[in-house]
PDB file of C-alpha atoms and ligand atoms in Angstrom:
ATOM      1  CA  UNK A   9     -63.829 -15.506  10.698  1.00  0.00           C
ATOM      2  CA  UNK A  10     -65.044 -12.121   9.332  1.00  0.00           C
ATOM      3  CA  UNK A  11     -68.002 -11.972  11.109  1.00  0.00           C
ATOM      4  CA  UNK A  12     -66.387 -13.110  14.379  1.00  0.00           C
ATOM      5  CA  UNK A  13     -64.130 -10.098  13.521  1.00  0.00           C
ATOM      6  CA  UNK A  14     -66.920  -7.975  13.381  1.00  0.00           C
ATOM      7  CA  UNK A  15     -69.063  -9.547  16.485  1.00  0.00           C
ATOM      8  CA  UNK A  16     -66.119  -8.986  18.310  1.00  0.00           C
ATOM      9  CA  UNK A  17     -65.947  -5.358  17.447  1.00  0.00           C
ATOM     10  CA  UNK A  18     -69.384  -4.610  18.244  1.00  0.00           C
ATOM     11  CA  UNK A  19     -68.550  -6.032  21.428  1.00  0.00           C
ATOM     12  CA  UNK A  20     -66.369  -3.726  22.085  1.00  0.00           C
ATOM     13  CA  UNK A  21     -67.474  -0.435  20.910  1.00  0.00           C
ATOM     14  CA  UNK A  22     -70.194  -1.426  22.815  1.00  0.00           C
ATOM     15  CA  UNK A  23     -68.434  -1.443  25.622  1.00  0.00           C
ATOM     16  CA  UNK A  24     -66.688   1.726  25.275  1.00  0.00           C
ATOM     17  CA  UNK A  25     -67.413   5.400  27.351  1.00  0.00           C
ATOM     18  CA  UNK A  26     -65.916   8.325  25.658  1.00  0.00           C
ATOM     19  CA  UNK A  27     -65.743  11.589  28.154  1.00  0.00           C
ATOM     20  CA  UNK A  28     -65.710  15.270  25.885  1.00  0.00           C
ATOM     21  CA  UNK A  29     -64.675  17.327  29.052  1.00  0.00           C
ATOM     22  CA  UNK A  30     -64.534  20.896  27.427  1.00  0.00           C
ATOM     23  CA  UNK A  31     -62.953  23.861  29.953  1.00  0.00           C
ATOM     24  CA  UNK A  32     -63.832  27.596  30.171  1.00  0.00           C
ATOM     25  CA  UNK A  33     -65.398  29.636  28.147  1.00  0.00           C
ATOM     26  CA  UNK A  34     -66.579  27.129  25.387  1.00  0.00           C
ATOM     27  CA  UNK A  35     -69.851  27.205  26.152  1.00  0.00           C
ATOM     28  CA  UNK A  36     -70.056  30.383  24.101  1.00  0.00           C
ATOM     29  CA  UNK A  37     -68.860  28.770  21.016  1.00  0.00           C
ATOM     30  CA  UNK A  38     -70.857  29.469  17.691  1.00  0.00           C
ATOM     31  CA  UNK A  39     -72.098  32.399  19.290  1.00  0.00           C
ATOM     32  CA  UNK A  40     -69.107  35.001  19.664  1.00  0.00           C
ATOM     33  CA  UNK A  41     -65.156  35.266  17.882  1.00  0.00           C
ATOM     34  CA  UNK A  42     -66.901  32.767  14.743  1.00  0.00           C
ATOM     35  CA  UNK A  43     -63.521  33.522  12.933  1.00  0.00           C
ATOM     36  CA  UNK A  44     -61.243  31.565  15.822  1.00  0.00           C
ATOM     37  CA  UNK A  45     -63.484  29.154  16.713  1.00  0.00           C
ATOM     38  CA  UNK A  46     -66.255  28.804  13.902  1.00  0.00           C
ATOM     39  CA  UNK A  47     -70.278  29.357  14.146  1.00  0.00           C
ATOM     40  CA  UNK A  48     -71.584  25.748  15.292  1.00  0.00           C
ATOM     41  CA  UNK A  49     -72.012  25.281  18.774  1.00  0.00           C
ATOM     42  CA  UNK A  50     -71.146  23.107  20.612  1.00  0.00           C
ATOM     43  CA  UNK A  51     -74.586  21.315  21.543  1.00  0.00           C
ATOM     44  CA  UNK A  52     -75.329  20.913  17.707  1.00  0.00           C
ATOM     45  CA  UNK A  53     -71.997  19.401  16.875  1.00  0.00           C
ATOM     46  CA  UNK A  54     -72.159  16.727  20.150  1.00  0.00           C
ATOM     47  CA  UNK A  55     -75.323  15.788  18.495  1.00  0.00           C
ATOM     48  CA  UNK A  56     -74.202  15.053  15.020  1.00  0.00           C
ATOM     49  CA  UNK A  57     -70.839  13.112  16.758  1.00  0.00           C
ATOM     50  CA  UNK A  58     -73.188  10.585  18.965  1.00  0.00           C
ATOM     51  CA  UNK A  59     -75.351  10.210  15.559  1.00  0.00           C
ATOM     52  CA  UNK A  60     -72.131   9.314  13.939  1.00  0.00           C
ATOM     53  CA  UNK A  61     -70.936   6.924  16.486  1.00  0.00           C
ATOM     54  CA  UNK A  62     -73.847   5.100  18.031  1.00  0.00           C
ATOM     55  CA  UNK A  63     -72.040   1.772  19.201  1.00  0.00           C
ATOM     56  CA  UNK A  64     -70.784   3.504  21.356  1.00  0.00           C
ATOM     57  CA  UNK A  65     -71.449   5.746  24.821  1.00  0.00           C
ATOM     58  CA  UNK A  66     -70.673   9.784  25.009  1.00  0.00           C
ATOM     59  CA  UNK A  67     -70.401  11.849  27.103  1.00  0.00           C
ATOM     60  CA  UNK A  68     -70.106  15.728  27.036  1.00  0.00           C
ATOM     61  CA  UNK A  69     -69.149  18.026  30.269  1.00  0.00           C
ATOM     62  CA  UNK A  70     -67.996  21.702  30.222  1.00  0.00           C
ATOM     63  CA  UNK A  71     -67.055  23.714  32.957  1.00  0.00           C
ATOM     64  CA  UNK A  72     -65.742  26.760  33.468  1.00  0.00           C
ATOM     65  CA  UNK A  73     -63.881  26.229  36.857  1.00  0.00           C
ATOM     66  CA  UNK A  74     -60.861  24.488  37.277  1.00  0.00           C
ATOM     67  CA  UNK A  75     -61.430  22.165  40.059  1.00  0.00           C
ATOM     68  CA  UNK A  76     -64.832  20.660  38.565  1.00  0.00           C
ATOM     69  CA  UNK A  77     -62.799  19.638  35.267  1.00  0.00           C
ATOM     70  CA  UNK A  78     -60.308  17.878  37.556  1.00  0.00           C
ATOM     71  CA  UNK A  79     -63.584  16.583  39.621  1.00  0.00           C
ATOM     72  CA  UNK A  80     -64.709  15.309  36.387  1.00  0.00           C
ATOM     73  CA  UNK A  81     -61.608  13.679  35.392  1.00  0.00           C
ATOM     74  CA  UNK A  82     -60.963  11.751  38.648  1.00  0.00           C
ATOM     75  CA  UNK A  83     -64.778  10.954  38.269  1.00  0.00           C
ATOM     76  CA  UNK A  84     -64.334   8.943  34.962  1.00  0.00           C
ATOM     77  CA  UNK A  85     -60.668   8.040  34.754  1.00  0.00           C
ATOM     78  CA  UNK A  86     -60.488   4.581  36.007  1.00  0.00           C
ATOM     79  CA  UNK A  87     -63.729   3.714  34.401  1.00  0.00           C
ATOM     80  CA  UNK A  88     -63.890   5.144  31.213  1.00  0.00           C
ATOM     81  CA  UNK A  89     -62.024   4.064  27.851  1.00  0.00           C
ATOM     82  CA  UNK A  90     -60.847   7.435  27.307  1.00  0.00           C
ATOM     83  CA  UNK A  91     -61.157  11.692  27.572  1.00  0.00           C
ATOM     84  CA  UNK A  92     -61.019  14.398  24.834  1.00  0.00           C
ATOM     85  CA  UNK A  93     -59.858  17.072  26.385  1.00  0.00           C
ATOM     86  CA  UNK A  94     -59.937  21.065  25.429  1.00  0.00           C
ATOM     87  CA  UNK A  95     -59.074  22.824  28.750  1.00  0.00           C
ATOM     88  CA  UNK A  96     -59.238  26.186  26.762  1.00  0.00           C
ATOM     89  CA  UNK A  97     -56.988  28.510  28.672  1.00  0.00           C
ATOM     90  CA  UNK A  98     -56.350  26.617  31.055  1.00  0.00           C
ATOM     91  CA  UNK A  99     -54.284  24.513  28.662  1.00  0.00           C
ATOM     92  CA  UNK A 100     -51.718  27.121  29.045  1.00  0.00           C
ATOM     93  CA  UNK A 101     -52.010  28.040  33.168  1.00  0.00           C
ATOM     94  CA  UNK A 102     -52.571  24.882  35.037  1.00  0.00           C
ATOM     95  CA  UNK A 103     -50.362  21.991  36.371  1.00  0.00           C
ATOM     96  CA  UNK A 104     -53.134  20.989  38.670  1.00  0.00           C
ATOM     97  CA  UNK A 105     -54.992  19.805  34.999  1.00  0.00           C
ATOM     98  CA  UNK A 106     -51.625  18.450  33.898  1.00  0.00           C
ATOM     99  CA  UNK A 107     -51.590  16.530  37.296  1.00  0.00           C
ATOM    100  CA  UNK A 108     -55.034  15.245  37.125  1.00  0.00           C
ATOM    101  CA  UNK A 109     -54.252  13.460  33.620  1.00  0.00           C
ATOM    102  CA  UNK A 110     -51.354  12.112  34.626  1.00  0.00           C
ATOM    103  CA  UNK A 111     -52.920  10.886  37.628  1.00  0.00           C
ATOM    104  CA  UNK A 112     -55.795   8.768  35.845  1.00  0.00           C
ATOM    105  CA  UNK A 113     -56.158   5.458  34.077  1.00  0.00           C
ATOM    106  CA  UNK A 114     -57.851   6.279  30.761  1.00  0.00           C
ATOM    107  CA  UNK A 115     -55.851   8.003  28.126  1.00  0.00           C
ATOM    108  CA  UNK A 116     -56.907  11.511  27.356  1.00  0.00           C
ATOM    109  CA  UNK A 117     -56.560  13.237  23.960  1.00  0.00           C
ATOM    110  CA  UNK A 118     -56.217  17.237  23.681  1.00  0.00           C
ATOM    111  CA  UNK A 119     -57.946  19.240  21.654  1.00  0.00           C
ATOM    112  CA  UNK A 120     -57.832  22.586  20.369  1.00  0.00           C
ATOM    113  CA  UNK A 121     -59.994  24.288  17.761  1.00  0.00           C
ATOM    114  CA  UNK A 122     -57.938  26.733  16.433  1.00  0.00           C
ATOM    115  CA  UNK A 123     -54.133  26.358  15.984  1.00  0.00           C
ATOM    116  CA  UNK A 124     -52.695  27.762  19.178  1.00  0.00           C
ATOM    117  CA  UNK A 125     -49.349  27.562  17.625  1.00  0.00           C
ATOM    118  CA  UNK A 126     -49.997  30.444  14.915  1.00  0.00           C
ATOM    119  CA  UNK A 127     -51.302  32.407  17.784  1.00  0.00           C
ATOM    120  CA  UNK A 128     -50.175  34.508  20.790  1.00  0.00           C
ATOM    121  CA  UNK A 129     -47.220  33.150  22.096  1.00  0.00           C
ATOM    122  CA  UNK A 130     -48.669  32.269  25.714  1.00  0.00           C
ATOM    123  CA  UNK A 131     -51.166  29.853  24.054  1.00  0.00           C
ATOM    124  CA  UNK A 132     -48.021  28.182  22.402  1.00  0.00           C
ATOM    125  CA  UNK A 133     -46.992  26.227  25.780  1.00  0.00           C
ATOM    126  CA  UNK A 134     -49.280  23.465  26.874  1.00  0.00           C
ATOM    127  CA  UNK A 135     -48.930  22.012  30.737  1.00  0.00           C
ATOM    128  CA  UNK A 136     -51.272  19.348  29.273  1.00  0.00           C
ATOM    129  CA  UNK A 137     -49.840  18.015  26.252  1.00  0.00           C
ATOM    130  CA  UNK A 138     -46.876  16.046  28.100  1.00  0.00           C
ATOM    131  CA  UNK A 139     -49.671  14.279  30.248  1.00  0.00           C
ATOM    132  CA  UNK A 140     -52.033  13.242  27.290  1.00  0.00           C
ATOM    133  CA  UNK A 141     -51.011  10.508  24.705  1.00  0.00           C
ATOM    134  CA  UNK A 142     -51.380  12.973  22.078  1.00  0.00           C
ATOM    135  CA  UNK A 143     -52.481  16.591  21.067  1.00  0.00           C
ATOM    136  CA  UNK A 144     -54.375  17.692  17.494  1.00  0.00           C
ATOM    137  CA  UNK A 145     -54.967  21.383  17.316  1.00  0.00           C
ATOM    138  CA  UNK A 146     -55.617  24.007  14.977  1.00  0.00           C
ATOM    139  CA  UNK A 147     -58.479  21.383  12.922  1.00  0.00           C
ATOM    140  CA  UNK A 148     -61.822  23.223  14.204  1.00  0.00           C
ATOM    141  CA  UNK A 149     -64.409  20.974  15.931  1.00  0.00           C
ATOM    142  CA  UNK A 150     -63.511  18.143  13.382  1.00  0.00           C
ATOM    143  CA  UNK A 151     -60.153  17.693  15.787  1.00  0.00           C
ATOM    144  CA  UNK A 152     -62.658  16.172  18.390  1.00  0.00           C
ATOM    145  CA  UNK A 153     -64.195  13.661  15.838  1.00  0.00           C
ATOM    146  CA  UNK A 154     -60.323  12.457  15.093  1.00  0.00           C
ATOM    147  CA  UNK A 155     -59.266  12.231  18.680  1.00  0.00           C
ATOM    148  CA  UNK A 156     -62.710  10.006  19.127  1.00  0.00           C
ATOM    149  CA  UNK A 157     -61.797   7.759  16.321  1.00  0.00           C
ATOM    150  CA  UNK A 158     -58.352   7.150  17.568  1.00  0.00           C
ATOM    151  CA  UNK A 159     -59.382   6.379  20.759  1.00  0.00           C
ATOM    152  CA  UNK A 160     -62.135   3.842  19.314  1.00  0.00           C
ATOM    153  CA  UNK A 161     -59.443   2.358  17.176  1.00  0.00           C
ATOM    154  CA  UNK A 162     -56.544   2.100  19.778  1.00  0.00           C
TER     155      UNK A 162
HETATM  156  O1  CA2 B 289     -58.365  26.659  20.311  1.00  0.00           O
HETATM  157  C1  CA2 B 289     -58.831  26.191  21.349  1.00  0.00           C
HETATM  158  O2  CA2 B 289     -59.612  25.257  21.362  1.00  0.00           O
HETATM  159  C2  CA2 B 289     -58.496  26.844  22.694  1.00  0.00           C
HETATM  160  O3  CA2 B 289     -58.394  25.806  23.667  1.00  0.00           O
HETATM  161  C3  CA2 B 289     -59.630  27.775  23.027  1.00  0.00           C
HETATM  162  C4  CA2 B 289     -59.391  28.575  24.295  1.00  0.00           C
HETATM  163  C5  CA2 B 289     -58.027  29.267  24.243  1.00  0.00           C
HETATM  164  O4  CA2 B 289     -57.789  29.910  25.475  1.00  0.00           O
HETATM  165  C6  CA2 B 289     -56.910  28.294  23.954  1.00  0.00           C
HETATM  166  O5  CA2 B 289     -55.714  29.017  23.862  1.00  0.00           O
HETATM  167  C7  CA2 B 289     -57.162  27.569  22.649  1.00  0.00           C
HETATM  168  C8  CA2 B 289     -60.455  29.657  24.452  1.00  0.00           C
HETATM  169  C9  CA2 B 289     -61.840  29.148  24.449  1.00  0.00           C
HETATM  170  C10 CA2 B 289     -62.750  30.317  24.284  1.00  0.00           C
HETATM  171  O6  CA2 B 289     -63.832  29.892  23.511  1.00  0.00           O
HETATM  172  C11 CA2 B 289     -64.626  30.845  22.974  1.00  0.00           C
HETATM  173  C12 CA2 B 289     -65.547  30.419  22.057  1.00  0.00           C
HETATM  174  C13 CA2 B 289     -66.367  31.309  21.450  1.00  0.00           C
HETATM  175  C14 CA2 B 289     -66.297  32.644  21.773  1.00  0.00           C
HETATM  176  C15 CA2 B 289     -65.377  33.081  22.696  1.00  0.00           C
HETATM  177  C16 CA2 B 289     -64.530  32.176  23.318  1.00  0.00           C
END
């Protein structure tokens, strides 16, 4: 029975397509603001996270315009098992993101590095968070690891 348990479980992590879909202005992490958002960037880290987790498929896309994260989302949405998503500022701007997510099949997670709560109080509204099944913020790049083992484990 245990190992049926586990055959079973490969079967399904193998199955499974995880989308990172990170918004504008990320691509510069681990290069400027290392205080906010840390030194690593994130290239390195995406490499450490598929070594971590290689039953299973993902995939990383960043963009700094609006409409190719929405693009992106549409893209994978009814075929992947699920999105972890930091829009960055656009988190706090845009209900055509908020629209997207709502619009799509898999269930996305948001992300955010740094704890948008203890900062300005624009950041402290999300247009996302309502749309996603769930938010963790403020628990560096380790936040995307979590949101990746939730979705594996749902
Ligand atoms: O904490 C987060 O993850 C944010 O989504 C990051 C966004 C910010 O607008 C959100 O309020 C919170 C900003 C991303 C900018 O990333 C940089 C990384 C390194 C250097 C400069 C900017």
């Amino acid at each position: 029975m245990d190992h049926l348990q586990t055959f079973k479980n490969k079967e399904k992590f193998a199955t499974m397509k995880i989308l990172i879909l990170n918004g504008p202005n990320l691509n510069l992490l681990g290069t400027r603001e290392p205080d906010i958002y840390g030194s690593e960037t994130f290239e390195s880290f995406f490499g450490q996270l598929c070594s971590a987790y290689p039953q299973i498929s993902l995939e990383y896309f960043q963009s700094n315009h609006e409409g190719e994260l929405i693009d992106k989302l549409h893209e994978v949405g009814f075929s992947f098992d699920g999105v972890v998503l930091n829009a960055g500022a656009y988190t706090h701007t845009s209900i055509a993101l908020a629209d997207a997510v709502s619009a799509i099949k898999a269930p996305v997670v948001e992300v955010h590095i740094s704890n948008v709560h203890k900062r300005e109080p624009f950041r402290h509204h999300s247009y996302l968070s309502a749309a996603c099944v769930g938010s963790i913020v403020g628990l560096g790049l380790d936040g995307y690891r979590l949101a990746v083992e939730w979705l594996l484990r749902r």
